[in-house]
XYZ file of C-alpha atoms in Angstrom:
640
model
C 0.239 -0.238 0.108
C 1.096 3.466 -0.787
C 1.424 4.617 2.351
C 3.666 2.599 3.682
C 6.459 4.689 2.677
C 8.763 4.680 5.229
C 9.386 8.951 5.823
C 12.908 9.672 5.396
C 15.488 10.809 7.257
C 15.348 14.358 5.649
C 10.928 14.601 6.804
C 12.276 13.785 9.716
C 14.927 16.643 10.580
C 12.627 18.958 9.404
C 9.261 17.534 11.622
C 11.859 18.146 14.376
C 12.624 21.682 13.761
C 9.834 22.420 13.023
C 8.084 21.910 16.333
C 8.056 24.455 19.362
C 10.904 23.562 21.355
C 8.802 25.746 24.001
C 9.658 24.139 28.111
C 5.965 24.394 30.079
C 4.424 23.779 33.237
C 4.959 19.890 33.165
C 2.543 17.180 34.453
C 2.822 14.027 35.935
C 1.249 10.768 35.444
C 3.025 7.094 37.588
C 0.538 4.365 36.038
C -0.653 1.692 38.913
C -2.797 -1.509 38.196
C -5.672 -3.574 40.141
C -5.859 -6.200 37.732
C -2.965 -9.201 38.666
C 0.569 -8.367 36.996
C 2.640 -11.273 35.451
C 5.807 -12.143 37.237
C 9.028 -10.477 34.993
C 6.689 -7.599 34.313
C 8.801 -3.774 33.588
C 7.121 -1.731 35.387
C 6.386 1.118 36.951
C 5.087 2.876 33.354
C 5.494 7.520 34.706
C 5.397 9.936 32.592
C 5.510 13.671 32.365
C 4.007 16.128 29.927
C 4.417 20.308 28.745
C 1.365 21.234 26.259
C 2.631 19.349 23.394
C 3.025 16.277 24.489
C 5.184 13.425 26.840
C 8.597 15.625 27.440
C 9.346 11.967 29.786
C 8.330 8.334 29.691
C 9.923 6.187 31.682
C 9.632 2.484 32.645
C 11.080 1.193 36.001
C 12.863 4.584 36.161
C 14.985 4.170 32.656
C 14.204 6.866 30.089
C 12.101 5.023 26.547
C 11.763 8.500 24.569
C 14.297 8.805 22.194
C 16.876 11.762 21.781
C 17.630 13.670 18.839
C 19.455 17.162 18.358
C 20.296 18.942 21.543
C 19.627 15.511 23.395
C 16.209 16.998 23.176
C 13.513 13.373 23.829
C 11.056 13.156 21.353
C 8.199 13.226 22.647
C 5.347 15.418 20.680
C 2.173 14.035 19.937
C 1.378 15.895 15.795
C -0.728 16.254 13.530
C -0.584 16.081 9.623
C -2.768 16.035 6.626
C -3.073 15.405 2.946
C -5.917 17.536 2.218
C -8.518 17.725 -1.266
C -6.602 16.636 -4.173
C -2.670 17.149 -2.689
C -0.777 14.073 -3.498
C 2.190 15.732 -0.556
C 1.044 16.218 3.590
C 1.112 19.434 4.755
C 2.649 20.038 7.303
C 1.241 22.943 8.837
C 2.957 23.909 12.594
C 0.166 24.516 15.373
C -1.654 27.306 16.429
C -2.455 26.885 19.836
C -1.627 24.553 22.616
C -2.779 23.376 25.963
C -2.289 21.121 28.277
C -5.660 19.642 30.957
C -4.832 16.562 33.195
C -3.033 14.296 30.259
C -4.591 15.793 27.278
C -3.193 18.000 24.837
C -5.695 19.896 23.173
C -3.964 21.400 19.711
C -5.122 23.912 17.197
C -4.313 23.582 13.428
C -5.506 26.085 10.315
C -6.902 22.627 9.182
C -8.696 21.909 12.617
C -8.063 20.439 15.588
C -6.741 17.542 17.762
C -6.184 15.989 21.400
C -4.574 13.669 22.829
C -5.277 11.795 25.872
C -2.230 9.849 27.975
C -3.353 6.863 30.195
C -1.092 4.554 32.010
C -1.267 1.871 34.472
C 1.701 -0.787 35.938
C 3.185 -1.482 32.608
C 0.941 0.308 30.241
C 0.904 3.890 28.208
C -2.507 4.321 26.297
C -2.948 6.933 23.843
C -6.543 8.262 22.821
C -6.281 10.588 19.996
C -9.696 12.668 18.424
C -9.151 14.611 15.378
C -11.835 17.068 14.052
C -11.634 18.263 10.159
C -12.617 22.253 9.968
C -11.688 22.856 6.559
C -13.811 23.418 3.783
C -11.658 20.285 1.711
C -11.235 16.124 3.216
C -8.732 14.686 4.294
C -7.173 12.542 1.978
C -4.800 10.598 4.393
C -3.953 11.814 7.648
C -0.854 11.393 9.879
C -0.210 11.331 13.870
C 3.226 11.677 15.421
C 3.833 9.591 18.607
C 7.170 11.014 19.415
C 9.725 8.411 19.505
C 11.136 5.302 21.451
C 14.822 3.966 22.480
C 14.944 -0.074 23.554
C 17.567 -0.169 25.797
C 21.169 0.875 25.174
C 19.631 2.018 21.340
C 19.739 -1.302 20.598
C 17.699 -2.730 18.194
C 15.002 -5.497 18.769
C 15.714 -8.844 17.571
C 14.726 -9.523 14.037
C 13.889 -6.218 13.315
C 15.470 -4.848 10.362
C 17.024 -0.977 11.099
C 15.600 0.310 7.850
C 12.684 -1.882 8.196
C 10.614 -2.004 10.997
C 7.448 -3.846 11.650
C 4.737 -2.040 10.801
C 1.036 -3.678 10.268
C -3.025 -2.685 9.301
C -5.212 -2.743 10.905
C -7.867 -4.342 8.428
C -8.009 -7.999 8.601
C -6.266 -8.606 11.971
C -4.731 -6.463 15.027
C -2.262 -4.472 14.588
C -0.139 -5.250 17.161
C 4.036 -5.072 16.783
C 6.584 -6.484 19.095
C 9.640 -5.742 19.697
C 12.468 -8.787 22.183
C 14.891 -6.159 23.152
C 16.544 -9.185 26.333
C 14.913 -8.832 28.811
C 11.118 -8.188 27.825
C 8.647 -6.513 24.991
C 7.705 -3.371 24.149
C 4.807 -3.907 22.295
C 3.116 -1.070 19.980
C -1.050 -1.955 19.556
C -3.404 -0.181 17.718
C -6.651 -1.320 19.428
C -9.592 0.559 16.712
C -11.101 -2.966 15.634
C -12.882 -0.863 12.679
C -11.158 2.764 11.869
C -8.757 1.602 9.718
C -5.209 2.712 10.015
C -0.907 1.677 9.354
C 0.775 1.492 12.987
C 4.222 1.721 12.551
C 7.973 2.216 13.739
C 9.626 4.470 11.346
C 13.101 3.948 10.327
C 15.779 4.392 13.098
C 16.536 7.565 13.780
C 19.409 9.130 16.159
C 18.724 5.143 18.008
C 15.012 5.421 18.040
C 12.124 4.539 16.115
C 9.606 7.208 15.125
C 5.521 6.624 16.422
C 3.348 6.392 13.241
C 0.049 5.755 12.547
C -2.033 6.438 9.085
C -4.965 6.621 7.950
C -6.168 7.270 3.881
C -9.717 7.106 4.551
C -11.269 10.157 3.276
C -12.188 12.342 6.918
C -14.962 14.914 5.331
C -15.489 18.684 6.539
C -16.007 18.864 9.497
C -15.702 15.413 10.579
C -14.723 14.022 13.682
C -12.159 10.666 13.935
C -11.168 8.643 16.901
C -7.618 6.539 17.966
C -7.103 4.225 20.755
C -2.844 3.013 20.756
C -1.158 1.574 23.345
C 2.348 0.848 24.416
C 2.548 -2.002 26.713
C 5.444 -3.224 28.250
C 5.246 -8.035 29.012
C 8.156 -9.604 30.044
C 10.882 -11.267 28.101
C 9.032 -14.138 25.755
C 5.771 -12.559 25.723
C 3.654 -13.160 22.173
C 0.785 -10.598 20.138
C -1.882 -12.436 21.390
C -0.922 -12.905 25.010
C 0.264 -9.017 25.010
C -3.967 -7.801 23.519
C -5.525 -9.972 24.497
C -8.550 -7.659 24.602
C -8.202 -6.272 20.838
C -7.832 -10.301 19.716
C -11.237 -10.464 21.768
C -12.139 -7.686 20.366
C -11.389 -8.983 16.345
C -12.886 -12.206 17.079
C -16.199 -10.984 18.209
C -16.752 -9.080 14.676
C -15.826 -12.042 12.428
C -18.139 -14.709 13.291
C -17.447 -17.547 10.704
C -19.870 -18.256 8.283
C -18.022 -21.097 6.459
C -19.621 -24.016 7.517
C -17.897 -27.099 5.688
C -18.099 -30.372 7.551
C -15.312 -32.926 4.656
C -12.178 -32.538 4.886
C -10.845 -35.459 3.791
C -8.346 -34.378 0.377
C -9.256 -33.066 -3.262
C -7.314 -33.941 -5.930
C -6.334 -31.923 -9.401
C -6.129 -31.711 -12.731
C -4.861 -30.792 -15.037
C -5.702 -31.311 -18.716
C -3.637 -28.869 -20.904
C 0.276 -27.016 -20.929
C 0.340 -23.625 -20.388
C 1.269 -21.721 -24.423
C 2.531 -24.794 -26.495
C 1.652 -23.380 -30.352
C 0.788 -26.223 -31.759
C -0.464 -26.974 -34.781
C -3.422 -28.215 -34.445
C -3.618 -28.940 -30.304
C -3.901 -24.696 -29.789
C -5.002 -25.532 -26.073
C -1.861 -27.491 -25.693
C -4.087 -30.949 -24.274
C -1.733 -33.289 -22.563
C 1.219 -31.483 -24.119
C 0.403 -33.646 -27.151
C 1.859 -32.171 -30.258
C -0.495 -34.860 -32.358
C -3.867 -34.378 -31.339
C -6.035 -32.542 -33.813
C -8.584 -30.673 -32.737
C -9.316 -30.118 -36.158
C -11.035 -33.504 -37.662
C -14.105 -35.054 -35.924
C -11.405 -38.443 -35.175
C -8.824 -36.000 -33.498
C -11.477 -34.625 -31.604
C -12.730 -38.582 -31.095
C -9.155 -39.320 -29.824
C -9.328 -36.695 -27.460
C -12.655 -38.732 -26.649
C -10.900 -41.772 -25.332
C -8.634 -39.834 -23.875
C -10.054 -37.485 -21.532
C -12.660 -41.109 -20.574
C -9.375 -42.327 -20.264
C -8.365 -39.356 -17.768
C -11.906 -39.436 -16.233
C -12.017 -42.914 -15.125
C -8.109 -42.761 -13.991
C -9.341 -40.091 -11.457
C -12.505 -41.762 -10.196
C -10.015 -44.599 -9.243
C -7.395 -42.286 -7.944
C -10.417 -40.648 -5.727
C -11.467 -43.297 -4.207
C -8.013 -44.857 -3.204
C -7.574 -41.729 -1.594
C -10.706 -41.188 0.199
C -11.117 -37.809 -1.828
C -13.475 -35.735 -1.597
C -13.799 -34.951 -5.238
C -11.589 -32.915 -7.907
C -10.452 -29.198 -9.213
C -9.899 -28.906 -12.865
C -7.229 -25.978 -13.510
C -8.126 -25.796 -16.919
C -11.428 -26.342 -18.626
C -10.391 -24.251 -21.012
C -7.224 -25.750 -21.941
C -4.335 -23.181 -21.627
C -3.838 -21.678 -25.533
C -2.441 -17.654 -24.089
C 1.010 -16.912 -22.816
C 1.994 -17.525 -18.607
C 0.779 -14.096 -16.640
C -1.401 -13.146 -20.304
C -4.092 -15.585 -19.982
C -2.573 -18.720 -18.001
C -5.914 -19.481 -16.664
C -9.229 -17.958 -18.084
C -11.069 -19.542 -14.820
C -14.912 -18.382 -16.945
C -16.147 -21.702 -17.808
C -18.487 -19.524 -19.796
C -16.187 -18.873 -22.280
C -15.539 -22.278 -22.768
C -17.766 -23.369 -26.145
C -16.113 -20.166 -28.126
C -12.284 -20.440 -26.551
C -12.360 -24.487 -26.897
C -14.991 -25.918 -28.508
C -13.465 -29.068 -28.362
C -14.142 -29.347 -25.340
C -17.480 -28.452 -25.252
C -19.125 -31.508 -26.043
C -17.247 -33.431 -23.897
C -17.189 -31.472 -20.059
C -20.005 -33.061 -19.689
C -19.408 -36.275 -19.401
C -15.751 -35.788 -18.086
C -18.249 -33.600 -15.210
C -20.967 -35.645 -14.317
C -18.030 -39.626 -15.068
C -16.133 -38.119 -12.028
C -19.577 -36.799 -10.194
C -21.300 -40.475 -9.858
C -19.069 -42.222 -8.854
C -20.270 -39.984 -5.352
C -17.332 -37.102 -5.897
C -17.515 -33.219 -5.360
C -15.982 -31.392 -9.107
C -14.757 -27.845 -9.923
C -12.849 -25.525 -11.547
C -10.905 -22.256 -11.519
C -12.319 -18.960 -11.423
C -10.027 -16.037 -12.533
C -11.591 -12.379 -10.767
C -10.530 -10.613 -13.851
C -12.454 -10.797 -17.425
C -10.661 -11.350 -20.665
C -10.022 -8.862 -23.727
C -8.672 -8.851 -26.845
C -4.742 -8.465 -26.440
C -2.599 -6.295 -28.858
C 0.056 -8.527 -30.157
C -3.343 -11.220 -30.829
C -4.992 -13.752 -28.114
C -6.440 -12.100 -24.955
C -5.475 -11.391 -22.226
C -6.991 -10.991 -18.097
C -7.737 -7.373 -17.451
C -9.274 -5.857 -14.008
C -12.387 -4.924 -13.172
C -13.970 -1.855 -12.108
C -15.297 -2.065 -8.806
C -16.200 -4.607 -5.789
C -19.783 -5.070 -7.065
C -19.247 -6.122 -10.820
C -16.104 -8.582 -9.446
C -19.112 -9.984 -7.591
C -21.586 -10.446 -10.684
C -18.754 -11.797 -12.939
C -17.596 -15.088 -10.320
C -21.595 -15.039 -9.492
C -22.233 -15.620 -12.870
C -19.448 -18.532 -13.015
C -20.115 -19.984 -10.026
C -24.102 -20.006 -10.647
C -22.783 -21.593 -14.324
C -20.815 -23.921 -13.215
C -22.696 -25.612 -10.781
C -25.939 -25.744 -13.149
C -24.425 -27.139 -16.055
C -21.996 -29.861 -13.986
C -23.461 -29.464 -10.261
C -19.522 -27.476 -8.557
C -19.319 -26.968 -5.734
C -15.583 -26.632 -5.723
C -13.921 -23.308 -6.997
C -9.966 -22.341 -7.016
C -10.334 -18.784 -7.335
C -7.011 -18.162 -8.713
C -5.775 -13.608 -9.090
C -7.925 -12.872 -6.922
C -6.147 -9.467 -6.306
C -5.006 -6.596 -8.317
C -2.575 -3.630 -7.838
C -4.749 -2.474 -4.850
C -3.842 -5.632 -2.783
C -5.966 -8.637 -2.043
C -9.359 -8.149 -3.123
C -12.081 -7.076 -0.433
C -13.303 -9.876 2.078
C -16.552 -8.710 1.720
C -16.793 -10.121 -1.671
C -16.509 -13.713 -1.035
C -18.910 -12.811 2.283
C -21.474 -11.726 -0.379
C -20.728 -15.183 -2.472
C -20.585 -17.790 0.184
C -23.827 -16.023 1.042
C -25.093 -16.795 -1.825
C -24.342 -20.465 -2.345
C -23.482 -21.815 0.986
C -23.062 -25.604 -0.317
C -19.639 -24.114 -1.801
C -16.113 -24.530 -1.021
C -14.550 -21.514 -2.206
C -10.646 -21.562 -2.157
C -8.705 -18.277 -3.324
C -5.402 -17.757 -4.426
C -4.397 -14.976 -2.031
C -6.161 -14.375 1.532
C -6.224 -12.025 4.596
C -7.197 -13.556 7.797
C -11.142 -12.236 7.642
C -11.077 -14.540 4.575
C -11.332 -17.728 6.811
C -14.506 -16.923 8.479
C -15.847 -16.904 4.462
C -13.751 -19.539 2.885
C -10.722 -22.032 3.089
C -8.013 -20.233 1.531
C -5.221 -22.026 -0.386
C -1.581 -22.247 0.803
C 1.434 -23.875 -1.284
C 3.376 -26.542 0.508
C 6.175 -26.009 -2.482
C 8.958 -22.750 -1.805
C 7.884 -20.470 -3.407
C 9.347 -16.688 -4.003
C 11.110 -16.879 -0.814
C 8.267 -18.252 1.161
C 9.051 -22.060 2.624
C 5.758 -23.131 2.096
C 2.648 -23.730 4.677
C 2.336 -26.425 6.720
C -0.927 -25.590 8.710
C -3.263 -22.551 9.075
C -1.307 -19.627 10.401
C -1.256 -19.072 14.184
C -2.767 -15.474 13.531
C -5.644 -16.384 11.399
C -7.117 -19.314 13.515
C -6.269 -16.567 17.262
C -8.943 -14.451 14.894
C -11.303 -16.972 13.698
C -10.733 -20.616 15.647
C -12.333 -22.821 12.907
C -10.084 -21.351 10.544
C -8.927 -23.332 7.825
C -7.135 -24.264 4.686
C -6.627 -25.915 1.248
C -3.106 -26.831 1.546
C -1.404 -27.938 -2.054
C 1.598 -30.406 -1.471
C 2.160 -31.544 -5.645
C 6.114 -30.401 -5.699
C 6.410 -30.152 -1.220
C 8.234 -32.145 0.933
C 5.467 -34.136 2.702
C 7.343 -36.617 4.553
C 10.128 -34.053 5.792
C 6.410 -31.910 7.322
C 4.163 -34.719 7.823
C 4.279 -34.658 11.809
C 3.035 -30.497 11.042
C 1.010 -31.703 8.086
C -0.542 -34.656 10.508
C -1.465 -32.068 12.826
C -3.144 -29.216 10.471
C -5.550 -32.030 8.817
C -6.346 -33.189 12.465
C -7.589 -29.805 13.070
C -9.483 -29.330 10.045
C -7.111 -28.425 7.204
C -7.269 -29.645 3.656
C -4.568 -31.580 2.075
C -4.763 -31.152 -1.888
C -2.113 -33.776 -4.282
C -2.715 -34.191 -8.165
C -5.159 -37.263 -8.936
C -4.390 -37.647 -13.215
C -1.501 -39.257 -12.254
C 0.178 -41.400 -8.726
C 2.516 -38.280 -8.016
C 5.173 -37.941 -5.075
C 2.570 -35.986 -3.067
C 0.075 -39.515 -3.071
C 1.503 -42.200 -0.986
C 2.349 -39.949 2.036
C -0.642 -37.879 1.541
C -3.002 -40.864 1.612
C 0.006 -42.476 5.344
C -1.368 -38.859 6.275
C -5.131 -39.173 6.116
C -5.532 -42.554 7.591
C -3.199 -41.926 10.562
C -5.862 -38.687 11.003
C -8.856 -41.153 11.269
C -7.227 -44.450 12.394
C -8.874 -42.814 15.641
C -10.798 -40.587 14.778
C -13.887 -38.463 15.726
C -15.723 -35.451 16.188
C -13.607 -32.134 15.933
C -14.831 -29.170 17.759
C -13.814 -26.113 17.472
C -13.545 -22.501 19.678
C -16.513 -20.685 19.017
C -16.616 -16.785 19.821
C -19.910 -14.397 19.485
C -21.286 -11.005 20.388
C -24.443 -9.962 21.815
C -26.483 -7.977 23.877
C -27.742 -7.330 27.159
C -30.848 -8.746 27.988
C -31.005 -11.149 24.873
C -31.730 -14.213 24.797
C -29.529 -15.535 21.903
C -29.505 -19.413 19.441
C -25.664 -20.173 19.650
C -24.540 -22.277 16.707
C -22.070 -23.447 18.190
C -21.168 -26.720 15.506
C -21.214 -24.834 13.084
C -17.536 -24.687 12.418
C -16.768 -28.861 13.927
C -16.472 -31.479 11.420
C -15.887 -35.024 12.418
C -13.443 -36.546 10.344
C -14.917 -40.046 9.813
C -17.931 -39.245 6.566
C -21.142 -40.785 7.217
C -21.445 -41.055 10.947
C -24.491 -39.895 12.614
C -24.742 -35.156 12.046
C -22.732 -34.254 15.518
C -24.793 -32.682 18.758
C -24.459 -31.474 21.793
C -24.924 -33.500 24.351
C -23.358 -31.266 27.678
C -22.884 -28.021 28.510
C -21.327 -26.172 31.767
C -22.727 -22.984 32.557
C -20.583 -19.807 32.160
C -20.007 -16.379 35.543
C -22.602 -14.623 34.210
C -26.153 -15.492 31.981
C -27.013 -19.016 31.355
C -26.799 -21.502 28.825
C -30.322 -23.645 27.717
C -31.394 -26.297 24.946
C -33.746 -26.023 22.797
C -34.451 -28.128 19.230
C -31.032 -29.278 19.288
C -29.289 -25.705 19.241
C -27.601 -23.949 23.113
C -29.086 -21.037 23.988
C -27.504 -17.896 25.865
C -29.600 -15.259 27.579
C -27.056 -12.262 28.763
C -27.035 -10.011 31.954
C -29.506 -7.488 31.486
C -26.103 -5.613 33.715
C -22.675 -6.483 34.084
C -21.432 -8.490 37.060
C -18.980 -7.308 39.715
C -15.843 -6.199 38.416
C -17.519 -5.005 35.183
C -16.284 -7.780 32.854
C -18.535 -8.318 29.520
C -16.929 -11.346 28.859
C -18.168 -15.144 29.636
C -17.115 -18.148 28.789
C -18.681 -21.707 29.117
C -17.822 -25.288 27.625
C -20.202 -27.622 25.628
C -19.607 -31.386 23.735
C -20.469 -32.582 20.352
C -20.682 -36.369 19.655
C -21.280 -38.251 16.784
C -22.952 -41.437 18.467
C -19.474 -42.564 18.640
C -16.560 -40.112 20.171
C -17.015 -36.729 21.634
C -15.082 -33.564 21.667
C -15.353 -30.083 23.788
C -14.775 -26.879 23.280
C -15.149 -23.381 24.803
C -17.243 -21.018 23.772
C -16.998 -17.077 24.599
C -19.703 -14.245 25.022
C -19.207 -11.541 24.735
C -21.854 -9.183 26.147
C -21.800 -5.108 23.755
C -23.943 -2.757 24.449
């Protein structure tokens, strides 16, 4: 994203000169906490302020603010804006600044800003509001929160000084951690709904400037708020532990809707080879230059070959006990890599591969009638004529157009071939991965299909089973299981992992663990690839003593309401064919109550929070398939 570009050292120096160096009356605050503090937690946090922001930030008596020219501590709060059609920021000085308690209130030529600092034993929280009183909207805005310097000006473990950690909060919590050897400092954006990039900027004078940037337009007259936190924790603390409140907030707003019980493997099929330029076989079927799709005999030979493939696929699917297969290239692979390798539009089959059009129905029905699911590859772009001949894939102009195209293609493949498995190729363009709302709408309209998108971010797991590859590619070591960050937000998240050309044997333990919790392995099914036997072995081990797999659930409800909790939606059974899962027992939470009615759990929320002010409550349930059981926790957040 464009706003992830770091501020240059020249700008940092200019901004330092721009900020007033007036010494004013100081405000002091030392944090305490009523909650239990883990052993080894750094603290207490203490701050001093003037009207511009922090003049001191100590933890356990040690100074954490960075220093710049003339050894001046850098803790000022400042806001810069991009207004109207400006492509560069307006670094305009404040017109006024006042300090009330621990709140700095500032005015600018474009409006006003406030930042309130609150401390606990091991945290410093920033509550920020910015109001635009300028006639022009802000197209972009950046908050400057000062510099932090780690002990001895060290570089934290695994950091790069020119490219320190940064994260947006679009799909997952923005929690940035720095391990400095005796503890961990976390920079946390606690907001769920205000999109922003939170970052440590490049190391400067031994410290790391803290920046928060949003490209969400801010209209004239609007006020936007931000909530940022610095948190100190013991050595070895991970992101989820240092910010459980933020992870819980994301969990409550990203409820899994995907309900796919079958986690058996999926086969992949490639019928063609890209850009072969065979005169009589332009689509590259079977990478065979002798196939002639333009003669009656050649078409008959292609049919014979295709039906033999279908028979082989059925044989392998049965032997693997797979759920089905996906054909990547039913339209062939006539055009060059990078232009239109996979067409991904079955509605164009009669036009782009007329020799395959009359054969595809029998091919798919042979597999489907044997009891297996079938599917195709879909592209998220559309074909337009290429200036040098052929076609090229081109982006749609907006999200609605992407949804309409994919919806049309899914409907066509469902109605013609009964497809329920869809690999979504290249679901990202020049502006990054497509918005998850497209796939939420698709899943809600087609709840009986499994969408497997190539590109993804964590929110995708609520509606799809994102695609990964086991083989190393482009510096990526390969993926063996659903990423932990995704599971932390969506406990029932699962992936489809393509094992082709990957080290299945060397990663067998990790792959087995992933399969046991719900991941789906993909393998080549039109011939016996090297991955076939080890994938089969993994599933045999996973199901040898198999049964239900209950996944944790998170729900958000209103006070005093009686809400149905579909806790079984993200659960599955490793053994296909057993009775449907049922809840056979449950516990009671510390507040509110749980009861069963018509096979569903109900939660009756308290009308007021109990003593202590907690609004999150947990209970457990047990699911059974009549043979075995599995238990999981349910977390209910009672909001407004």
